[in-house]
Coordinates of C-alpha atoms in Angstrom, one line a residue:
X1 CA 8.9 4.3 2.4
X2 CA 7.1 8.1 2.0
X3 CA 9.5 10.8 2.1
X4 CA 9.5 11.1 5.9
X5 CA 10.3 7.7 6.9
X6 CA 14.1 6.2 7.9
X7 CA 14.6 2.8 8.8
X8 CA 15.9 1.8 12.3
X9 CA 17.9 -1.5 12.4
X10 CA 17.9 -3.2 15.6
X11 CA 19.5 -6.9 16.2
X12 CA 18.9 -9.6 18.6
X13 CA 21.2 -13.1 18.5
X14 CA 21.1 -16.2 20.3
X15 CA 22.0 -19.6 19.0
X16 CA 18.4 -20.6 17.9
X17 CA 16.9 -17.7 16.4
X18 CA 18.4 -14.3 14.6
X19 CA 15.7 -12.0 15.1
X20 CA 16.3 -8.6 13.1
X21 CA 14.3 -5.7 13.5
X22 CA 13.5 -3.5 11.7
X23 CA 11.8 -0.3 12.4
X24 CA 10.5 2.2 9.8
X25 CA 8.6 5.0 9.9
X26 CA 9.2 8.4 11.0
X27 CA 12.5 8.5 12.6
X28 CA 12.0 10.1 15.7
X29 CA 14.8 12.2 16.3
X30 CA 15.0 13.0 13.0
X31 CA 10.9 13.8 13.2
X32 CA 11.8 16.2 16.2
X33 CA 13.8 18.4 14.2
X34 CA 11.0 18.6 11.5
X35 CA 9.1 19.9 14.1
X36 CA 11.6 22.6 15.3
X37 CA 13.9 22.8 12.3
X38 CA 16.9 22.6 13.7
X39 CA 18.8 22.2 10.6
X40 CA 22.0 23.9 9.4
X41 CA 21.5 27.2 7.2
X42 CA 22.6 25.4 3.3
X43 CA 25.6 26.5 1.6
X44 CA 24.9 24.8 -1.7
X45 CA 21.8 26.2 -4.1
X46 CA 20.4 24.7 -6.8
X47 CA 17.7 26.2 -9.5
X48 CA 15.6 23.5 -11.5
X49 CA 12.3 24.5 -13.0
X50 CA 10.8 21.5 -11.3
X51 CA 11.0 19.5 -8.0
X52 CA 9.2 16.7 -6.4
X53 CA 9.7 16.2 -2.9
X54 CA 8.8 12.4 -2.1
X55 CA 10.1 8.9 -3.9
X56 CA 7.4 6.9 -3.8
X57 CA 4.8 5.2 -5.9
X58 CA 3.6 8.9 -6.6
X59 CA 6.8 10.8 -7.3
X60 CA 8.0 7.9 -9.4
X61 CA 5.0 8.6 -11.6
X62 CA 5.2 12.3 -11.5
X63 CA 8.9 11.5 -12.8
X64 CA 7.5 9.2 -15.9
X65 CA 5.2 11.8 -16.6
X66 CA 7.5 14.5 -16.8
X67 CA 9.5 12.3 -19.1
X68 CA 6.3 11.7 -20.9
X69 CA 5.5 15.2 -21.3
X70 CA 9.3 15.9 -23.1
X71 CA 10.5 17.6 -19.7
X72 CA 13.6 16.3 -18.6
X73 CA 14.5 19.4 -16.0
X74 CA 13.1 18.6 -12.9
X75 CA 14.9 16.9 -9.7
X76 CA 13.4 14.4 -7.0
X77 CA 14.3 14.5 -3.3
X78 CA 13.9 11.4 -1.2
X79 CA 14.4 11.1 2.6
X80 CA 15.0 7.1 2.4
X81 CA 18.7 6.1 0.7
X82 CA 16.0 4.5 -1.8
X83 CA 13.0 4.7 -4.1
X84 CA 9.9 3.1 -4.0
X85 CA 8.5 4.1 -0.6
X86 CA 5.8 1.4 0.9
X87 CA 6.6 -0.3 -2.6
X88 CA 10.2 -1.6 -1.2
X89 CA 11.4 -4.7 -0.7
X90 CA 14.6 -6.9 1.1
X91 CA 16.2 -9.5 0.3
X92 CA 18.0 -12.5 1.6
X93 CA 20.2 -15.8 0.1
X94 CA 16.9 -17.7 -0.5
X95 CA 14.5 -15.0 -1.5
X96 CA 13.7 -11.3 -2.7
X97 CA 10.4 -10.3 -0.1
X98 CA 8.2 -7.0 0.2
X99 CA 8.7 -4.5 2.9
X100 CA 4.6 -3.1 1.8
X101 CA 2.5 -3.6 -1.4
X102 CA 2.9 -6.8 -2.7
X103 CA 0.8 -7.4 -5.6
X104 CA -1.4 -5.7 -8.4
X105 CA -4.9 -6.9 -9.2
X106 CA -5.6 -7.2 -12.7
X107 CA -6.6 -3.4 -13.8
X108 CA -9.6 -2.6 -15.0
X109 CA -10.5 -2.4 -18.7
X110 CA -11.1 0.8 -18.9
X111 CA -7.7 2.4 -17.3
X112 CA -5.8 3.0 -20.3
X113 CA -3.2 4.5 -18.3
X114 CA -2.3 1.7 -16.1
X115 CA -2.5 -0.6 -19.0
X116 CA -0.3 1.3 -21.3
X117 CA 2.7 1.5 -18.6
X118 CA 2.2 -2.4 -18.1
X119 CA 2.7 -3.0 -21.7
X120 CA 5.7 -1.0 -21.8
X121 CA 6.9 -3.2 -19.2
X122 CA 6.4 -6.2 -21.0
X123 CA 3.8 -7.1 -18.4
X124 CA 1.2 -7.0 -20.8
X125 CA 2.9 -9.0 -24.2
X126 CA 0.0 -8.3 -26.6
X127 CA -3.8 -8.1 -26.9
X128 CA -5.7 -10.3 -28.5
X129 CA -8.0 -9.9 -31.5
X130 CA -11.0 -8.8 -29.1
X131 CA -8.6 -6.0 -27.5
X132 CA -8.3 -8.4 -24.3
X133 CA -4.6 -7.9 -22.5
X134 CA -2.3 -10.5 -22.7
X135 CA -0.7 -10.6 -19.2
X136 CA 3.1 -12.6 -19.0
X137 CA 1.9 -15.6 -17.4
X138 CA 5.1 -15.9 -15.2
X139 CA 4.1 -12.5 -13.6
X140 CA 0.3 -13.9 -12.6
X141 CA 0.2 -15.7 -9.5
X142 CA 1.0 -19.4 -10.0
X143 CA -1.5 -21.8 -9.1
X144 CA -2.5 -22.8 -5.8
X145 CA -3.1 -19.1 -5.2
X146 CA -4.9 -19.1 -2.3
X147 CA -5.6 -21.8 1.0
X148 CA -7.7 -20.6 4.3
X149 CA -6.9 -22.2 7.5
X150 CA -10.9 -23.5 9.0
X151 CA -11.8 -25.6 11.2
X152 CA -8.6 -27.0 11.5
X153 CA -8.0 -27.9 7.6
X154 CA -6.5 -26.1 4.8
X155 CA -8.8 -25.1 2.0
X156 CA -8.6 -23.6 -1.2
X157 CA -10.7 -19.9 -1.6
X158 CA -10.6 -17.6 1.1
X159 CA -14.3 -17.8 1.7
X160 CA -15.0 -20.6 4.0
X161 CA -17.2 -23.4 2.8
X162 CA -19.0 -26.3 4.4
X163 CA -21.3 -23.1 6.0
X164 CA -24.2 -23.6 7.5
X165 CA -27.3 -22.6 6.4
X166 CA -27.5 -19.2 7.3
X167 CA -24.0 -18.4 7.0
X168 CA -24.0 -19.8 3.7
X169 CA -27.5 -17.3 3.0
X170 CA -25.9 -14.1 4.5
X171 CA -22.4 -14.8 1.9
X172 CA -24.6 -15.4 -1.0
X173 CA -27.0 -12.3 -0.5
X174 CA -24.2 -10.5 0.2
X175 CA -22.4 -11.8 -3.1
X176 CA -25.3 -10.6 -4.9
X177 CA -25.4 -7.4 -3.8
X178 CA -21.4 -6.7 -4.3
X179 CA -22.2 -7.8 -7.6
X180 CA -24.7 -5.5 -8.7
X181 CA -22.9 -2.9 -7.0
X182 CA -19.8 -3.7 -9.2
X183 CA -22.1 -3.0 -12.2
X184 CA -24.3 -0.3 -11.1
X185 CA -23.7 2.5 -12.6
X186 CA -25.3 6.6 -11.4
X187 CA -26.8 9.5 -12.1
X188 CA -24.3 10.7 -14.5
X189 CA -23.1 7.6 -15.9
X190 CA -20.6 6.7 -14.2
X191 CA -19.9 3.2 -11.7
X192 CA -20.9 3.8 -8.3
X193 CA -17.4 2.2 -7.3
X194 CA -14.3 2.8 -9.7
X195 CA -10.9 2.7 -9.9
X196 CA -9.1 5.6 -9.1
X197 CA -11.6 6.8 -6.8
X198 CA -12.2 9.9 -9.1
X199 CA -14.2 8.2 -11.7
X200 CA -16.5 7.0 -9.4
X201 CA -19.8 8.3 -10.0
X202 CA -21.4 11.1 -7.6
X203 CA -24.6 9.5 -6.8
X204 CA -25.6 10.6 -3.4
X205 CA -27.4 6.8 -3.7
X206 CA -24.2 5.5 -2.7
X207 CA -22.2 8.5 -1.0
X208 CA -24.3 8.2 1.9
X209 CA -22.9 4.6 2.8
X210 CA -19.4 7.2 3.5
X211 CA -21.3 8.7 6.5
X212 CA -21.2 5.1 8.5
X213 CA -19.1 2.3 9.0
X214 CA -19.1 -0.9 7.2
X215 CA -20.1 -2.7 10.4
X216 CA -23.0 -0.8 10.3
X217 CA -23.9 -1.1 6.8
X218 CA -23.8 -5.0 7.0
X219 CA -26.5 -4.7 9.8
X220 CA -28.5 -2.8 7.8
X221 CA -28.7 -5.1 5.0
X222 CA -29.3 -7.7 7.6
X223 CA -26.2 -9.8 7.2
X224 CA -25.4 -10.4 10.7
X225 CA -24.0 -13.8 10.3
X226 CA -20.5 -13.9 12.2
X227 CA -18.5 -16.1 9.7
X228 CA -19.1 -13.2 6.9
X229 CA -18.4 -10.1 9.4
X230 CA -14.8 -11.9 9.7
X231 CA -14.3 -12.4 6.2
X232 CA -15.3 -8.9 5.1
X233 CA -13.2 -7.3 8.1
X234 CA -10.5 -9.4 6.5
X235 CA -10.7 -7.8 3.6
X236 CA -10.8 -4.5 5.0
X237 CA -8.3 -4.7 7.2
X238 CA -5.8 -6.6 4.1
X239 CA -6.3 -3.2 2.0
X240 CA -7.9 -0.2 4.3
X241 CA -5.3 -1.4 7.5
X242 CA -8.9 -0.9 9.4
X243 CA -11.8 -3.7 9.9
X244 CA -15.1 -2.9 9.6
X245 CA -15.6 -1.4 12.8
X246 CA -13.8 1.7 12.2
X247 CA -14.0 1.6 8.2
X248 CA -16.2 3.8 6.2
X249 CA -19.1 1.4 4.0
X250 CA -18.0 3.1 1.3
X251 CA -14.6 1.8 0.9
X252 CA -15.5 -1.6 2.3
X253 CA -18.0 -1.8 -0.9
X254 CA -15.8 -0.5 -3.3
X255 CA -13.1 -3.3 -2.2
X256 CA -15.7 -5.3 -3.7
X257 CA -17.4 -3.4 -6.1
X258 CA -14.5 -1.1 -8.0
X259 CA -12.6 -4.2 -9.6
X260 CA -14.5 -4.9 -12.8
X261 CA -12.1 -8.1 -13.8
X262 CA -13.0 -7.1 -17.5
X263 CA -9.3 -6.9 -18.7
X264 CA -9.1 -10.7 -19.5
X265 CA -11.4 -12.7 -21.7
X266 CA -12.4 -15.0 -19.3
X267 CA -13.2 -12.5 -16.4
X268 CA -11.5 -14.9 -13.4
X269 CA -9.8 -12.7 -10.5
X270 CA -6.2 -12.6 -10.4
X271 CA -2.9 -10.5 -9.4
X272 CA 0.2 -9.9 -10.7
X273 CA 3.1 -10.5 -7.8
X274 CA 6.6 -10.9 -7.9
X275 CA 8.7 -12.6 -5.0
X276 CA 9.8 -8.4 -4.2
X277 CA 6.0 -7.5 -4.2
X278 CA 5.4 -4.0 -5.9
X279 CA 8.7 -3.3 -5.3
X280 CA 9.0 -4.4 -9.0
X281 CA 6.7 -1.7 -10.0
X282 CA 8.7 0.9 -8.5
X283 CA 11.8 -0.3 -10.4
X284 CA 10.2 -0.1 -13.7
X285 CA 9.2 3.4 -12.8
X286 CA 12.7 4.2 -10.8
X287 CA 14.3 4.6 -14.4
X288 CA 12.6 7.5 -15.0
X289 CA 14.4 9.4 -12.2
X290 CA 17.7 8.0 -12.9
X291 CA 20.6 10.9 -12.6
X292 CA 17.4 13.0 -11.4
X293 CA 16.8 11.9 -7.8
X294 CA 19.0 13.3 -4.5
X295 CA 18.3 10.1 -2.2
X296 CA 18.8 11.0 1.8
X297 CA 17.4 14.4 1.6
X298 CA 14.9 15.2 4.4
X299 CA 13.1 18.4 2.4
X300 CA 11.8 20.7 6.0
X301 CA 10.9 24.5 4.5
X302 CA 8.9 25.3 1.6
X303 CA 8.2 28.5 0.7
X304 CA 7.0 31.0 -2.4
X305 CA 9.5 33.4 -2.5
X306 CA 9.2 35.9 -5.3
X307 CA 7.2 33.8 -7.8
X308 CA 9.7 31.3 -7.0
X309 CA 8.9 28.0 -4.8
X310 CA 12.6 28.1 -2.0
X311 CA 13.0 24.6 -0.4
X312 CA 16.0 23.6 1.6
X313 CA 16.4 20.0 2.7
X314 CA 18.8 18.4 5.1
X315 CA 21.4 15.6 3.6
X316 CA 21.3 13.3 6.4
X317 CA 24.6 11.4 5.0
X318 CA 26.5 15.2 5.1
X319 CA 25.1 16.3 7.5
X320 CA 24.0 19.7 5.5
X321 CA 21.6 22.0 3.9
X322 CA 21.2 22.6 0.7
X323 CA 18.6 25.5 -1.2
X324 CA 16.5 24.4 -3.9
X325 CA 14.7 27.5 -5.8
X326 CA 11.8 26.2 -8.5
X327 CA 9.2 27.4 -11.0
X328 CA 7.0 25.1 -9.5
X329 CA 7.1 21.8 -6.5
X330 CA 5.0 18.7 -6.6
X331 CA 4.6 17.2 -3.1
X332 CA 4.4 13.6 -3.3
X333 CA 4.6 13.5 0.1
X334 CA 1.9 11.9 2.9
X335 CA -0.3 15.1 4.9
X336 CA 1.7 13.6 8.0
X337 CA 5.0 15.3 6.7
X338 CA 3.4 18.1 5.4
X339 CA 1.6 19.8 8.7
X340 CA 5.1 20.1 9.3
X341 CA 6.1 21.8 6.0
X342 CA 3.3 24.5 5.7
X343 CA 1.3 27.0 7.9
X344 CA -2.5 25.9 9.2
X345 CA -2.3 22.1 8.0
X346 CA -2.1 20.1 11.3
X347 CA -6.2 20.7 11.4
X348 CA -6.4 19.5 8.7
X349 CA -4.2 16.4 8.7
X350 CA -5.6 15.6 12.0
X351 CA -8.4 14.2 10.1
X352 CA -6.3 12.0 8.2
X353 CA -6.0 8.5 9.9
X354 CA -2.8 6.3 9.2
X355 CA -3.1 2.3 10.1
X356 CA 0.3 1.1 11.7
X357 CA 1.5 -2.2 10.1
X358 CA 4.2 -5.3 11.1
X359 CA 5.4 -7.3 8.7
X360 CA 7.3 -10.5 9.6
X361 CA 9.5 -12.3 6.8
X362 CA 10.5 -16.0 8.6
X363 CA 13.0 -18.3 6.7
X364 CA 12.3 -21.5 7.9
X365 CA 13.6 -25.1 7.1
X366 CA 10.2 -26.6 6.7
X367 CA 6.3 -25.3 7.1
X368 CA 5.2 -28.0 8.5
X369 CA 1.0 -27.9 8.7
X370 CA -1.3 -31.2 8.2
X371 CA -1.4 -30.8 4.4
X372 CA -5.0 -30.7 3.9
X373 CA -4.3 -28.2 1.1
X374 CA -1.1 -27.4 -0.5
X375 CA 1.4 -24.0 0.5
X376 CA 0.0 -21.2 -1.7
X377 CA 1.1 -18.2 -2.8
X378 CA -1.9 -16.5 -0.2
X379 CA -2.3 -18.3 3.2
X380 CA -5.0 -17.0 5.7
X381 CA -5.6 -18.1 9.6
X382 CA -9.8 -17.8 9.9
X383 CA -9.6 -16.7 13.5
X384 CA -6.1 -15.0 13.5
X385 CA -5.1 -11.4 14.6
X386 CA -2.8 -11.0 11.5
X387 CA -3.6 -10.9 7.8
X388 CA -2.1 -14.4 6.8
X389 CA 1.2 -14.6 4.9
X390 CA 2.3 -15.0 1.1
X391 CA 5.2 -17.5 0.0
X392 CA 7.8 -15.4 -1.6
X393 CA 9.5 -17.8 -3.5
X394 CA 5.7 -19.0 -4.9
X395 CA 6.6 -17.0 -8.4
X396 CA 10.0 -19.1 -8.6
X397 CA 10.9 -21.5 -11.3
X398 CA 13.4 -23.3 -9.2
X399 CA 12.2 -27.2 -8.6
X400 CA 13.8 -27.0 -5.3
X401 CA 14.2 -24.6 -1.9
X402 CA 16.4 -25.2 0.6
X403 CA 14.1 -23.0 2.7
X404 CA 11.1 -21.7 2.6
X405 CA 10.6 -17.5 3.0
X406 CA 7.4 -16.3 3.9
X407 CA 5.9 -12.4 5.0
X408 CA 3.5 -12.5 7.6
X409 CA 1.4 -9.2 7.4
X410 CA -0.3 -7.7 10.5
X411 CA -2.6 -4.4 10.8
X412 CA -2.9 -2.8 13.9
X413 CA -6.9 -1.9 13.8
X414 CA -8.4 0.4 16.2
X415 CA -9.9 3.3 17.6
X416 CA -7.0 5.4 18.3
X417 CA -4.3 4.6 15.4
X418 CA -2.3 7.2 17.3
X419 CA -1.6 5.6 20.4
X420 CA -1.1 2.2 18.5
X421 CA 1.9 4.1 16.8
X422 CA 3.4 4.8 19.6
X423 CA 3.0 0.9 21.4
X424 CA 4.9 0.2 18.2
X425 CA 7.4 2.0 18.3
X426 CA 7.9 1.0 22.6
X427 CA 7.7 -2.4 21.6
X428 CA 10.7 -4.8 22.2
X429 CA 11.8 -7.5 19.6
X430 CA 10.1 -10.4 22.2
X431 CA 6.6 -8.9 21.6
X432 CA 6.6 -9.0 18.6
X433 CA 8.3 -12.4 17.9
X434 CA 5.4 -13.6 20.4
X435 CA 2.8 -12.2 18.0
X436 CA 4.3 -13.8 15.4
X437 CA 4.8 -17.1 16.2
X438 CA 1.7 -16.9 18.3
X439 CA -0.6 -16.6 15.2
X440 CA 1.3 -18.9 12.9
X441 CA 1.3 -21.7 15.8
X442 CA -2.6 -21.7 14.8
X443 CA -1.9 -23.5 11.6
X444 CA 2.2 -24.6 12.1
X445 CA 2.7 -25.4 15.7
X446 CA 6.1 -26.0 14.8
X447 CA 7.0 -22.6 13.0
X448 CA 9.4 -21.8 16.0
X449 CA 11.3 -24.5 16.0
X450 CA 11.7 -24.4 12.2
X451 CA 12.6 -20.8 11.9
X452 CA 16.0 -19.7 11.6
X453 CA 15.4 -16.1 11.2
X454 CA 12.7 -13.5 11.0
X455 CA 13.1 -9.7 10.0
X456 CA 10.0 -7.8 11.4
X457 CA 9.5 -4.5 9.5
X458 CA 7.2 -1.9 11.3
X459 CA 5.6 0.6 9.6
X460 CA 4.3 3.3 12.0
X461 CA 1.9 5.5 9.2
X462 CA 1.6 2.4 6.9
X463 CA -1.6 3.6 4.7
X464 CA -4.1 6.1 4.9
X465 CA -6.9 4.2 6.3
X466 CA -10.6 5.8 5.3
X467 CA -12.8 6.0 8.2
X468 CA -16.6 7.5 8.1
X469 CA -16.6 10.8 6.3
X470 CA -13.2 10.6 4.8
X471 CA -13.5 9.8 1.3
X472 CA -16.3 12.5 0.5
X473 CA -14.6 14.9 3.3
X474 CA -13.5 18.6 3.3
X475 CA -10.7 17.6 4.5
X476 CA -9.1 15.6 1.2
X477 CA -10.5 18.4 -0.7
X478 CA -8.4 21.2 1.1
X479 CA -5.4 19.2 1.5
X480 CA -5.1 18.4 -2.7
X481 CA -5.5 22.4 -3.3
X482 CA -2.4 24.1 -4.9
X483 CA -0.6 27.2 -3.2
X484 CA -0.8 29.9 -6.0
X485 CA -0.3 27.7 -9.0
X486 CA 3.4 26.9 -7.5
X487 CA 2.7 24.2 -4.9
X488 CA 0.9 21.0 -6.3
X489 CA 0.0 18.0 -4.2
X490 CA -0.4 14.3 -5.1
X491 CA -0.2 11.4 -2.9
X492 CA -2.4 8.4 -2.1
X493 CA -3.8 9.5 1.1
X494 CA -5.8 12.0 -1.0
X495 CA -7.6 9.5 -2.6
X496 CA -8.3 7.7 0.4
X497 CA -7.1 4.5 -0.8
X498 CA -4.0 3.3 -0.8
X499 CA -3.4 1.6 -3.9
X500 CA -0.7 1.0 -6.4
X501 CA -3.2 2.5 -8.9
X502 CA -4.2 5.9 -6.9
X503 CA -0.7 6.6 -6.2
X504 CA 0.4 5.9 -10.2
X505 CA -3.0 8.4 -11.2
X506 CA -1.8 11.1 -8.5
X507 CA 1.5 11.2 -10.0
X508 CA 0.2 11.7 -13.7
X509 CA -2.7 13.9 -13.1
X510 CA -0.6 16.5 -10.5
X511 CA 2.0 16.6 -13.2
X512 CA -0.6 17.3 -15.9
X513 CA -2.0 20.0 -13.9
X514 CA 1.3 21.7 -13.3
X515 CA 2.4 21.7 -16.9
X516 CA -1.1 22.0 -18.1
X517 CA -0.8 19.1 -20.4
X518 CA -3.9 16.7 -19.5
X519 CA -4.3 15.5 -22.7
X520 CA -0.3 14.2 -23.6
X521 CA -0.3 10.6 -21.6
X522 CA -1.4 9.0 -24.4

């Protein structure tokens, strides 16, 4: 979770089903006294020449890079009794699952950065003699990766076959096109699409495709045909949180389009995923904040106060203040939290638009389905509201389960994300086992039966979602500006992707900027 989310355990038992819910996101009474800072004066201060406020993906990094840079005097405050915001995970007798992120594409060739920290994770074990990474195989998906529910069969792909002639036209012209796009390069040399979202080129060409939705960008290239509009607004929703009605045709190409797959030899498309999801990222980086991270702290004034940054934060275990005085603060910390921390920034976080998400982990005795293809580690319903679900246990070398754990994902996509955050959080623990099991009945009909437990997770700001204008906006631009070379801000909602990969860049290039050392993560 982001600095300003707190978890909400609610439980429901009957003699059938446990059902556990789990709400996080902003807490909301804790949110209310953000707002009107209602917190005890502190009666504890504490000097440090740096501070990040936020322990996710992006303060995690910030902390490596620190490290990196030979600077070991700095201190991290996290709201959550944990690291890793949206990178989290739980855990249960039969399985490890994701509460968020839950895998990492193979990175691109040329991100030396991401590469390097993957090596020193012994996720990469070596290249070979033409400089190609060698990824541990046991941390690539296992094969049958992924099966697609259509016309009532299992399939393997995620791209429905057996099409008919013009659906099968529009896929393949639309192929094409994502192809070039993922080669095309501008102007000034650089891709059109790129990964992070800074290296892509500035080639008003392709800028222009921000300024309308992808729905609309498929219409103009003529590709009307139904069975591709569900695909792509699959895809979007699966990493924007928004389909293609509401999502800018800018990021719906570079889902597409910014993934070279030029890492490996042999070019194929893969992930890396563990049963925890990315919540095995965020341990590898979690070392780096060891002894240097003050979990349970809700961080609710900032100020410059004599060439000095003075924050005090709120210890929600003691139930007290504390002062923090620093040379200089990174927040790592979404624009949701802070409108809330600094004068004249609720304009301009209004413009930035957070997708709710659900995710449902079921263990169930069987998953019982008519075994056209086999359980995979990525299982889509064509036809569903929900994203599919992944097999956590897929990654294990165990021969046998005594039940099966699965994460159902679910985006809630719309026009007004603000009024779906607050259904969320209204919703009772019936509603949402209904829209579970509903959408699962599609392809298991006897998933309820078979389920002897489900922990639903709600995330009420689950991702920065980039609709028309965002990307290329004023409003990313102004929000990422420092306050007087004290205040520095780095999260991935000001890359307008949410992405392992933004988030690990943010962390590296804010901390670079504040200790002017762009050149040292090498």
């Amino acid at each position: 979770m982001t600095a300003a989310m707190l978890p909400l355990l609610q439980y429901c038992k009957n003699e059938t089903l446990k059902l556990v819910l789990r709400i996080s996101g902003t807490n909301h009474i804790l949110g209310h006294r953000l707002w009107i800072k209602d917190f005890p004066k502190p009666i504890q201060k504490i000097e440090i020449p740096y501070l990040i406020i936020g322990g996710g993906i992006t303060g995690l990094s910030a902390a490596r890079q620190f490290r990196k840079n030979g600077i070991d005097d700095f201190l991290l405050l996290e709201l959550e009794n944990h690291l890793g915001g949206n990178a989290s995970n739980g855990q249960n007798q039969y399985s490890k699952f994701p509460l968020g992120a839950h895998y990492l594409p193979l990175p691109n060739f040329s991100d030396k950065k991401l590469l390097q920290f993957l090596e020193e994770e012994k996720i990469i074990t070596g290249y070979d003699t033409s400089g190609f990474a060698i990824f541990d195989e046991t941390q690539l998906t296992f094969f049958p990766q992924e099966r697609l529910f259509y016309n009532n069969s299992w399939q393997e792909g995620l791209v429905p076959k057996n099409l008919n002639e013009a659906d099968r036209h529009d896929f393949d012209a639309f192929f094409e096109k994502m192809e070039k796009y993922q080669s095309a390069k501008g102007a000034d040399g650089k891709f059109l699409f790129d990964i992070p979202v800074k290296m892509s080129s500035a080639d008003k060409m392709v800028r222009d495709f921000d300024k309308i939705t992808m729905k609309e960008w498929l219409r103009q290239q003529g590709l009307v045909s139904e069975t591709l509009c569900n695909y792509v607004d699959y895809c979007c929703r699966d990493d924007f949180g928004l389909g293609i009605d509401y999502v800018s045709a800018w990021a719906g190409i570079h889902y597409f389009a910014a993934r070279k797959h030029d890492s490996t030899p042999d070019k194929k498309e893969n992930v890396l995923t563990w049963p925890e999801g990315n919540a095995r990222l965020a341990l590898h980086l979690k070392k780096y904040a060891d002894g240097k991270n003050l979990p349970n702290h809700l961080a609710y004034e900032v100020k410059v106060v004599d060439d000095k940054v003075e924050v005090k934060a709120f210890d929600s275990v003691k139930k007290q203040s504390v002062s923090i005085v620093a040379d200089k603060v990174l927040m790592a910390s979404p624009q949701f939290v802070n409108q809330y921390l600094f004068e004249s920034r609720k304009q301009t976080a209004s413009k930035f638009h957070y997708a709710p998400w659900l995710l449902a982990t079921l263990t169930v005795r069987d998953l019982i389905d008519n075994e056209s293809y086999p359980l995979s580690w990525d299982n889509v319903i064509y036809g569903s509201k929900g994203l599919g679900y992944v097999h956590d246990q897929h990654q294990s070398l165990a021969q046998t389960e005594t039940r099966k754990v699965i994460t159902y994902y679910y985006s809630f996509s719309g026009p007004d994300l603000r009024k779906m955050r607050k259904e969320i959080y209204s919703g009772k623990e019936e509603k949402w086992k209904k829209l579970v099991f509903d959408d699962l009945k599609m392809a298991h009909p006897d998933i309820e039966t078979q389920t002897e437990s489900i922990d639903i997770h709600l995330l009420g700001h689950g991702m920065i979602s980039p609709v028309p204008g965002f990307i290329f906006g004023d409003a990313k631009a102004q929000a990422a500006k420092p306050i007087g070379n004290r205040i520095f801000f780095a999260h991935s909602d000001l890359s307008g992707i949410s992405i392992f990969e933004e988030a690990f860049h943010q962390g590296i290039d804010a901390v670079n900027q504040m200790t002017h050392a762009a050149t040292l993560d090498s």
